[in-house]
Coordinates of C-alpha atoms and ligand atoms in Angstrom, one line a residue:
M1 CA 0.2 -0.4 0.2
H2 CA 1.8 3.1 -1.0
H3 CA 0.1 7.0 -1.1
F4 CA 1.2 7.7 -5.1
K5 CA -2.7 7.9 -6.8
Y6 CA -4.4 9.6 -9.6
K7 CA -6.8 12.0 -8.2
N8 CA -9.3 13.8 -11.6
G9 CA -6.1 12.0 -14.0
A10 CA -3.5 13.5 -12.2
L11 CA -1.0 11.7 -10.2
H12 CA -0.8 12.9 -6.8
C13 CA 1.8 11.9 -3.5
E14 CA -0.6 11.6 -0.4
D15 CA -2.5 15.6 -1.7
V16 CA 0.0 17.4 -3.6
S17 CA 0.0 17.3 -7.5
I18 CA 3.1 15.6 -9.0
R19 CA 3.2 17.9 -11.7
D20 CA 3.0 20.8 -9.7
I21 CA 6.6 19.8 -7.9
A22 CA 7.8 19.2 -11.1
D23 CA 7.0 22.6 -12.3
Q24 CA 8.5 24.2 -9.5
V25 CA 11.4 21.4 -8.4
G26 CA 12.2 20.5 -12.4
T27 CA 12.7 17.0 -13.5
P28 CA 14.2 14.5 -13.1
F29 CA 13.5 13.9 -9.3
Y30 CA 12.7 11.5 -6.6
L31 CA 9.9 11.9 -5.0
Y32 CA 9.3 10.0 -1.3
S33 CA 5.5 9.6 0.7
T34 CA 6.2 10.6 4.6
A35 CA 2.7 8.4 4.9
T36 CA 4.0 5.4 3.1
L37 CA 7.7 5.6 4.5
K38 CA 5.8 5.6 8.0
R39 CA 3.4 3.0 7.5
H40 CA 5.7 0.7 6.1
F41 CA 8.4 0.7 9.2
Q42 CA 5.2 0.7 11.4
A43 CA 3.8 -2.4 9.3
F44 CA 7.1 -4.0 9.1
D45 CA 8.2 -3.4 13.3
S46 CA 4.8 -3.9 14.4
G47 CA 5.1 -7.7 13.5
F48 CA 7.7 -8.2 16.4
D49 CA 5.5 -6.3 19.3
G50 CA 5.8 -8.4 22.2
V51 CA 9.5 -9.4 21.4
D52 CA 12.4 -7.4 22.3
H53 CA 13.8 -6.1 19.4
L54 CA 15.0 -3.6 17.4
T55 CA 14.9 -2.3 13.6
C56 CA 17.6 -1.0 11.9
F57 CA 16.6 0.7 8.8
A58 CA 19.3 -0.1 6.3
V59 CA 20.9 3.5 5.2
K60 CA 22.1 1.9 2.2
A61 CA 18.8 1.5 0.4
C62 CA 17.8 5.3 1.1
S63 CA 20.7 7.4 2.8
N64 CA 18.9 10.8 2.9
I65 CA 19.0 12.5 6.5
A66 CA 15.3 13.1 6.5
V67 CA 14.1 9.3 5.5
L68 CA 16.4 8.3 8.5
N69 CA 15.4 10.7 11.0
L70 CA 12.1 10.0 10.4
F71 CA 12.8 6.4 11.2
G72 CA 14.8 7.3 14.3
Q73 CA 12.0 9.2 15.5
M74 CA 9.9 6.1 15.3
G75 CA 12.4 4.0 17.3
G76 CA 14.7 2.6 14.6
G77 CA 18.2 2.4 14.4
A78 CA 20.1 2.0 11.7
D79 CA 22.3 -0.6 9.6
I80 CA 25.0 0.8 8.3
V81 CA 28.1 -0.4 5.9
S82 CA 30.6 2.7 5.4
G83 CA 32.1 5.6 7.3
G84 CA 29.8 7.5 4.8
E85 CA 26.6 5.5 6.4
L86 CA 27.8 6.1 10.0
F87 CA 28.1 10.0 9.2
R88 CA 24.5 10.2 8.0
A89 CA 23.3 8.2 10.3
M90 CA 24.6 10.1 12.9
K91 CA 23.5 13.9 11.3
A92 CA 20.0 12.2 11.2
G93 CA 20.3 11.9 14.9
V94 CA 19.9 8.3 14.8
D95 CA 20.8 7.0 18.1
P96 CA 24.5 5.2 18.2
K97 CA 23.2 2.7 20.5
K98 CA 21.1 1.7 17.8
I99 CA 23.6 1.5 15.2
I100 CA 24.4 -1.9 13.5
Y101 CA 27.8 -1.8 11.2
S102 CA 27.6 -4.5 8.9
G103 CA 30.2 -5.3 5.8
V104 CA 33.1 -7.5 4.6
G105 CA 35.8 -4.6 4.1
K106 CA 35.8 -1.8 7.1
T107 CA 38.7 0.0 6.9
L108 CA 40.6 0.9 10.1
A109 CA 39.8 4.6 9.6
E110 CA 36.0 3.4 9.5
M111 CA 36.5 1.3 13.0
R112 CA 37.6 4.3 14.5
E113 CA 34.8 6.5 13.9
A114 CA 32.1 3.9 14.6
M115 CA 34.3 2.7 18.2
Y116 CA 34.6 6.7 18.9
A117 CA 30.8 6.8 18.1
G118 CA 29.9 4.2 20.4
I119 CA 27.8 1.7 18.0
L120 CA 25.9 -1.2 19.2
M121 CA 27.6 -3.7 17.5
F122 CA 29.9 -4.7 14.7
N123 CA 28.9 -7.4 12.8
V124 CA 32.7 -9.3 11.7
E125 CA 33.1 -11.0 8.8
S126 CA 36.2 -12.0 8.9
P127 CA 39.2 -13.2 11.3
Q128 CA 41.6 -10.6 10.3
E129 CA 39.0 -8.0 10.7
L130 CA 38.0 -9.3 14.1
D131 CA 42.3 -9.1 14.9
R132 CA 42.3 -5.1 13.3
L133 CA 38.7 -4.7 15.5
Q134 CA 40.8 -5.6 18.6
D135 CA 43.7 -3.4 18.0
V136 CA 41.5 -0.8 17.4
G137 CA 39.5 -1.1 21.0
A138 CA 43.4 -1.9 22.5
E139 CA 44.3 1.8 20.6
L140 CA 41.0 3.7 21.6
G141 CA 40.8 2.2 25.1
G142 CA 37.5 0.4 24.9
T143 CA 35.6 -2.2 23.9
A144 CA 34.2 -3.5 20.7
R145 CA 30.7 -5.1 20.6
I146 CA 30.9 -8.1 18.3
A147 CA 28.4 -10.5 16.2
F148 CA 30.3 -12.7 13.6
R149 CA 28.0 -12.4 10.5
I150 CA 27.5 -16.2 9.6
N151 CA 27.3 -17.2 6.1
P152 CA 24.6 -20.4 6.2
D153 CA 25.4 -21.4 3.1
V154 CA 21.3 -20.6 1.9
D155 CA 19.8 -20.4 -1.4
P156 CA 18.0 -17.1 -0.8
K157 CA 16.3 -17.7 -4.6
T158 CA 16.9 -13.9 -5.9
H159 CA 18.9 -12.5 -8.3
A160 CA 22.6 -13.8 -8.2
Y161 CA 24.2 -10.4 -7.6
I162 CA 21.9 -9.7 -4.2
S163 CA 22.2 -13.5 -2.7
T164 CA 24.6 -13.0 0.5
G165 CA 24.3 -16.6 2.3
L166 CA 25.5 -18.9 -0.3
A167 CA 29.2 -20.5 0.4
K168 CA 30.3 -18.8 -2.7
N169 CA 29.2 -15.5 -1.9
K170 CA 31.8 -13.1 -0.3
F171 CA 29.6 -12.3 2.8
G172 CA 30.3 -13.5 6.4
V173 CA 32.5 -16.4 8.1
P174 CA 31.2 -20.6 7.6
A175 CA 29.5 -21.9 10.7
G176 CA 31.4 -24.5 10.8
E177 CA 34.9 -21.7 10.7
A178 CA 32.7 -19.4 13.3
L179 CA 33.0 -21.0 16.3
Q180 CA 36.7 -21.0 16.5
E181 CA 36.5 -17.6 15.6
Y182 CA 34.0 -16.7 18.4
L183 CA 36.3 -18.8 21.1
R184 CA 39.1 -16.3 19.7
A185 CA 37.3 -13.7 20.1
R186 CA 36.3 -14.6 23.8
D187 CA 39.9 -14.6 24.6
M188 CA 40.3 -10.9 23.5
E189 CA 41.0 -8.1 26.0
N190 CA 39.0 -5.1 23.7
I191 CA 36.2 -7.2 22.6
E192 CA 33.0 -8.2 23.8
I193 CA 31.4 -10.9 21.8
V194 CA 27.2 -9.8 22.4
G195 CA 25.6 -11.4 18.8
V196 CA 25.0 -13.4 16.2
S197 CA 24.2 -11.8 12.5
C198 CA 23.4 -13.1 9.3
H199 CA 21.6 -11.7 5.7
I200 CA 21.3 -14.3 2.9
G201 CA 20.4 -12.0 0.3
S202 CA 17.8 -9.0 -0.7
Q203 CA 14.4 -8.9 -2.6
L204 CA 13.6 -12.8 -1.5
T205 CA 10.1 -13.7 -2.1
Q206 CA 10.1 -16.6 -0.3
I207 CA 10.3 -17.5 4.1
E208 CA 11.6 -20.6 4.0
P209 CA 15.2 -19.1 3.1
F210 CA 14.6 -17.4 5.9
I211 CA 13.6 -20.1 7.9
E212 CA 16.5 -22.4 6.9
A213 CA 18.8 -19.8 7.6
L214 CA 17.5 -18.9 10.9
R215 CA 17.6 -22.9 12.1
K216 CA 21.3 -23.1 11.0
I217 CA 21.8 -20.0 13.1
K218 CA 20.1 -21.7 15.7
V219 CA 21.8 -24.6 16.0
F220 CA 25.1 -22.7 15.9
V221 CA 23.8 -20.5 19.1
G222 CA 23.3 -23.5 20.7
R223 CA 27.3 -24.6 20.1
L224 CA 28.0 -21.2 21.5
E225 CA 26.0 -22.0 24.3
K226 CA 27.8 -24.8 25.3
E227 CA 31.1 -23.3 25.4
G228 CA 29.8 -20.6 27.9
I229 CA 29.3 -17.9 25.4
T230 CA 26.2 -16.2 25.4
I231 CA 24.0 -14.1 22.7
K232 CA 22.3 -10.7 23.6
Y233 CA 21.7 -10.1 19.9
L234 CA 20.5 -11.8 17.4
D235 CA 20.7 -10.1 14.1
L236 CA 18.5 -11.7 11.4
G237 CA 19.0 -9.1 8.4
G238 CA 16.9 -7.5 5.9
G239 CA 15.8 -9.1 2.3
V240 CA 12.2 -9.2 2.4
G241 CA 11.1 -8.5 -1.1
I242 CA 8.0 -6.1 -2.4
T243 CA 6.3 -6.5 -5.5
Y244 CA 7.6 -4.2 -8.5
D245 CA 5.7 -6.5 -11.6
D246 CA 4.3 -9.7 -10.4
E247 CA 6.5 -11.0 -7.5
R248 CA 4.3 -12.1 -4.4
P249 CA 6.5 -11.7 -1.5
P250 CA 5.8 -12.4 2.3
H251 CA 4.1 -9.4 4.2
P252 CA 5.8 -8.4 6.9
S253 CA 3.5 -9.4 9.3
D254 CA 3.7 -13.3 8.2
Y255 CA 7.3 -12.7 8.0
A256 CA 7.5 -11.9 11.7
K257 CA 4.9 -14.4 12.5
A258 CA 6.9 -17.3 11.1
V259 CA 10.3 -16.0 12.7
R260 CA 8.6 -15.6 15.9
E261 CA 7.5 -19.3 15.8
E262 CA 11.2 -20.4 15.0
L263 CA 12.1 -18.4 18.0
A264 CA 10.0 -19.1 20.5
D265 CA 12.3 -20.8 22.3
M266 CA 15.1 -17.9 22.4
D267 CA 16.0 -15.5 24.9
C268 CA 17.2 -12.3 23.4
T269 CA 17.0 -9.3 21.5
L270 CA 16.1 -9.5 17.6
I271 CA 17.7 -6.9 15.5
L272 CA 16.2 -6.6 12.3
E273 CA 17.6 -4.9 9.2
P274 CA 14.5 -4.1 6.8
G275 CA 15.8 -1.9 3.7
R276 CA 13.7 -2.7 0.5
V277 CA 10.5 -3.6 2.1
I278 CA 10.3 -0.3 3.9
S279 CA 11.0 2.6 1.5
G280 CA 11.0 0.8 -2.0
N281 CA 7.2 1.2 -2.8
A282 CA 7.6 4.7 -0.7
G283 CA 9.5 6.5 -3.5
I284 CA 9.3 6.8 -7.2
L285 CA 11.3 8.5 -10.0
V286 CA 9.7 11.3 -11.8
T287 CA 11.2 12.4 -15.1
E288 CA 10.1 14.2 -18.3
V289 CA 9.7 12.8 -22.1
Q290 CA 12.1 14.7 -24.1
Y291 CA 11.8 13.0 -27.7
T292 CA 9.6 9.9 -29.0
K293 CA 10.7 8.6 -32.2
V294 CA 10.6 5.3 -34.4
N295 CA 13.6 3.4 -35.3
S296 CA 11.9 1.9 -38.4
G297 CA 13.5 -1.3 -38.9
G298 CA 10.7 -3.0 -41.9
E299 CA 8.7 -5.1 -39.5
N300 CA 10.4 -4.3 -36.6
D301 CA 9.8 -0.7 -36.1
K302 CA 11.0 0.3 -32.6
R303 CA 9.4 2.9 -30.6
F304 CA 11.8 4.9 -28.2
V305 CA 10.5 7.1 -25.4
I306 CA 13.5 9.5 -24.7
V307 CA 13.3 10.9 -21.0
D308 CA 15.5 12.9 -18.8
A309 CA 16.3 10.0 -16.0
A310 CA 19.3 7.8 -16.7
M311 CA 20.8 4.6 -15.6
N312 CA 23.0 6.9 -13.4
D313 CA 20.0 8.1 -11.8
L314 CA 18.0 4.7 -11.3
T315 CA 21.0 1.7 -12.1
R316 CA 18.6 -1.3 -11.0
P317 CA 17.2 -2.0 -14.9
A318 CA 20.8 -1.6 -16.3
L319 CA 22.7 -3.4 -13.7
Y320 CA 20.1 -6.6 -12.5
G321 CA 17.6 -6.2 -15.6
A322 CA 14.8 -5.1 -12.8
Y323 CA 11.4 -4.2 -13.6
H324 CA 10.0 -1.1 -12.6
E325 CA 6.2 0.1 -13.4
I326 CA 6.1 3.3 -15.2
I327 CA 3.1 5.1 -15.5
P328 CA 2.0 8.8 -17.0
V329 CA 1.5 11.4 -14.3
R330 CA -1.3 12.9 -16.3
E331 CA -3.7 9.6 -16.5
G332 CA -3.2 7.8 -19.9
G333 CA -5.6 7.6 -22.2
E334 CA -6.8 4.4 -24.0
S335 CA -4.2 4.6 -26.9
M336 CA -1.5 1.8 -25.9
E337 CA 2.1 1.3 -28.1
Q338 CA 4.7 -0.9 -27.0
V339 CA 8.1 1.5 -26.5
D340 CA 11.3 1.3 -24.9
I341 CA 11.6 3.9 -22.8
V342 CA 15.7 4.8 -22.5
G343 CA 17.6 8.0 -20.9
P344 CA 20.0 9.9 -22.6
I345 CA 23.2 8.2 -21.5
C346 CA 25.8 6.6 -24.3
E347 CA 25.3 3.5 -23.4
T348 CA 22.6 1.0 -25.2
G349 CA 22.1 -0.9 -21.0
D350 CA 20.5 3.0 -20.4
F351 CA 16.9 1.9 -20.5
M352 CA 14.3 2.0 -17.9
A353 CA 12.0 -0.2 -19.4
R354 CA 12.1 -2.3 -22.8
D355 CA 9.3 -3.7 -25.0
R356 CA 6.8 -2.1 -22.5
M357 CA 3.2 -1.9 -23.4
M358 CA 2.4 1.8 -22.4
P359 CA -0.3 4.4 -22.8
E360 CA 0.7 7.0 -25.5
V361 CA 3.1 9.5 -24.5
A362 CA 4.1 12.6 -25.6
Q363 CA 6.8 15.3 -25.6
G364 CA 6.5 17.3 -22.0
D365 CA 4.6 14.6 -20.4
L366 CA 6.0 13.2 -17.0
L367 CA 6.8 9.9 -15.9
A368 CA 6.4 8.3 -12.8
I369 CA 9.0 5.2 -12.5
M370 CA 7.5 3.3 -9.6
S371 CA 9.1 1.4 -6.5
S372 CA 12.4 3.3 -6.7
G373 CA 12.3 4.5 -3.3
A374 CA 14.9 1.8 -2.6
Y375 CA 18.4 1.5 -4.2
G376 CA 17.6 4.3 -6.2
F377 CA 18.9 7.7 -5.6
S378 CA 21.4 5.8 -3.1
M379 CA 22.7 4.1 -6.0
S380 CA 22.9 7.2 -8.7
S381 CA 26.0 8.5 -9.9
N382 CA 27.6 11.1 -12.0
Y383 CA 28.0 9.2 -15.0
N384 CA 28.0 11.1 -18.6
S385 CA 28.7 14.0 -16.0
R386 CA 25.2 14.2 -15.0
L387 CA 23.8 16.6 -11.9
R388 CA 22.5 13.9 -9.2
A389 CA 18.9 14.6 -9.0
A390 CA 17.1 16.6 -6.5
E391 CA 15.2 14.6 -3.8
V392 CA 11.6 15.7 -2.5
L393 CA 9.9 14.5 0.6
V394 CA 5.8 14.8 0.6
S395 CA 3.7 15.0 4.1
D396 CA -0.1 15.4 3.3
S397 CA -0.2 18.9 1.1
R398 CA 3.4 19.7 1.6
F399 CA 6.3 19.0 0.2
Q400 CA 9.8 20.1 0.8
I401 CA 13.2 19.5 -1.2
I402 CA 15.4 17.3 1.0
R403 CA 18.4 17.4 -1.3
Y404 CA 19.1 19.9 -4.5
R405 CA 19.9 19.0 -7.6
E406 CA 23.2 19.0 -8.1
E407 CA 24.8 22.3 -9.8
V408 CA 27.5 22.0 -12.5
E409 CA 30.0 23.0 -9.8
D410 CA 29.2 20.1 -7.3
L411 CA 30.6 18.3 -10.9
L412 CA 34.1 19.6 -10.6
R413 CA 34.6 19.5 -6.6
G414 CA 38.1 18.6 -5.9
E415 CA 39.0 18.9 -9.2
S416 CA 41.8 20.8 -10.5
I417 CA 43.7 21.3 -13.9
S418 CA 47.3 19.9 -13.4
A419 CA 50.0 22.4 -12.6
L420 CA 52.9 20.1 -13.7
G421 CA 53.3 21.2 -16.6
Ligands
PLP1 C1 21.6 -4.8 1.8 C2 21.3 -5.7 3.4 C3 20.1 -5.2 4.4 C4 19.2 -4.6 3.5 O1 18.1 -5.3 2.6 P1 16.9 -5.5 2.1 O2 17.2 -6.4 1.0 O3 17.0 -4.0 1.3 O4 15.9 -5.7 3.5 C5 20.3 -5.8 5.5 N1 21.5 -5.8 6.1 C6 22.5 -6.2 5.4 C7 23.9 -6.6 5.9 C8 22.6 -5.8 4.1 O5 23.9 -5.9 3.3

């Protein structure tokens, strides 16, 4: 359920006309609905009502500080994967005691910053990382709280690029090796073992892989207990999918129910790291049609709609062949045509949709690329020296620019012409 609806033939975000925003902000821009963000956070979080838990929004899904602040105010924490995301979460006012740090390649500098900030837990992904963290703890005279990220070797049945819980993926430590790492960590002066973590992938549409992973984690926690190591936090990662096209992902409440049943006999605080399921359908990318054209190839006339958003703005179609629903901001008529919706970038991979049946559109029309609130702006780049888009947040009948469109000077920031002769 989201809050992007037609009213009198004009697409609105909550009570604001999207055409009105475009007239003031220009295109392309990302547009988020406060009501949808809140509703999705609440829907997810309330599934765990009555259980000790902490919902840490995965910052990489949608990193704008206005969005992070919203979840912080609702009692949420943050799952971060870099020093930059730590900076964002802190600026957004997220309580550092609710920040979890995941990722396979944490640098010394990043560890120091996170230690200094006093985050809740590092999810450690290799023996070397543990050693480095111990060094940082000793250097700063503190204790790093850790969980090991266990790679449970479970097939999440999602796109290969976003599978993370298979033995062949770079993530985590195999359960077989993790025990000895926990024993090693136990003897480290500046390390405190507090948890076990696991994240098997993104855009999962079935519950079974989650449960399969969870069962393996439970067995592992049992083994730790035999060694006298008790776990305070069980971090289950993110991964619940959303509907882009015709996927039928589990409802967050069904996911929560299944997890709770599986964990009924365990006594620890649950940490969840949802990203996509919260922000994915709470944001859209609004773009303007620049040109339409037909490249005739005899029987295979190809119709193109060229828009002002490109793969640098929304990478998912180019990167994963991902499907995004695309609808006109002025409600379409009866007349349909099959088109490729493409951006201006000089790569054939720069498409938003291929062979898509769409109501006929014309130059100057606005299109809404739906389900762009996760891995949308946060994956955008300046490729082709394109300015990164504005981000806009709507609440009821008002809107606010939460990130200005970049200007050409932003493109050159830090660059200089060589003085070396
Ligand atoms: C990406 C990621 C998430 C969020 O995944 P979603 O599929 O967006 O819910 C959570 N935890 C970790 C460790 C991640 O890398």
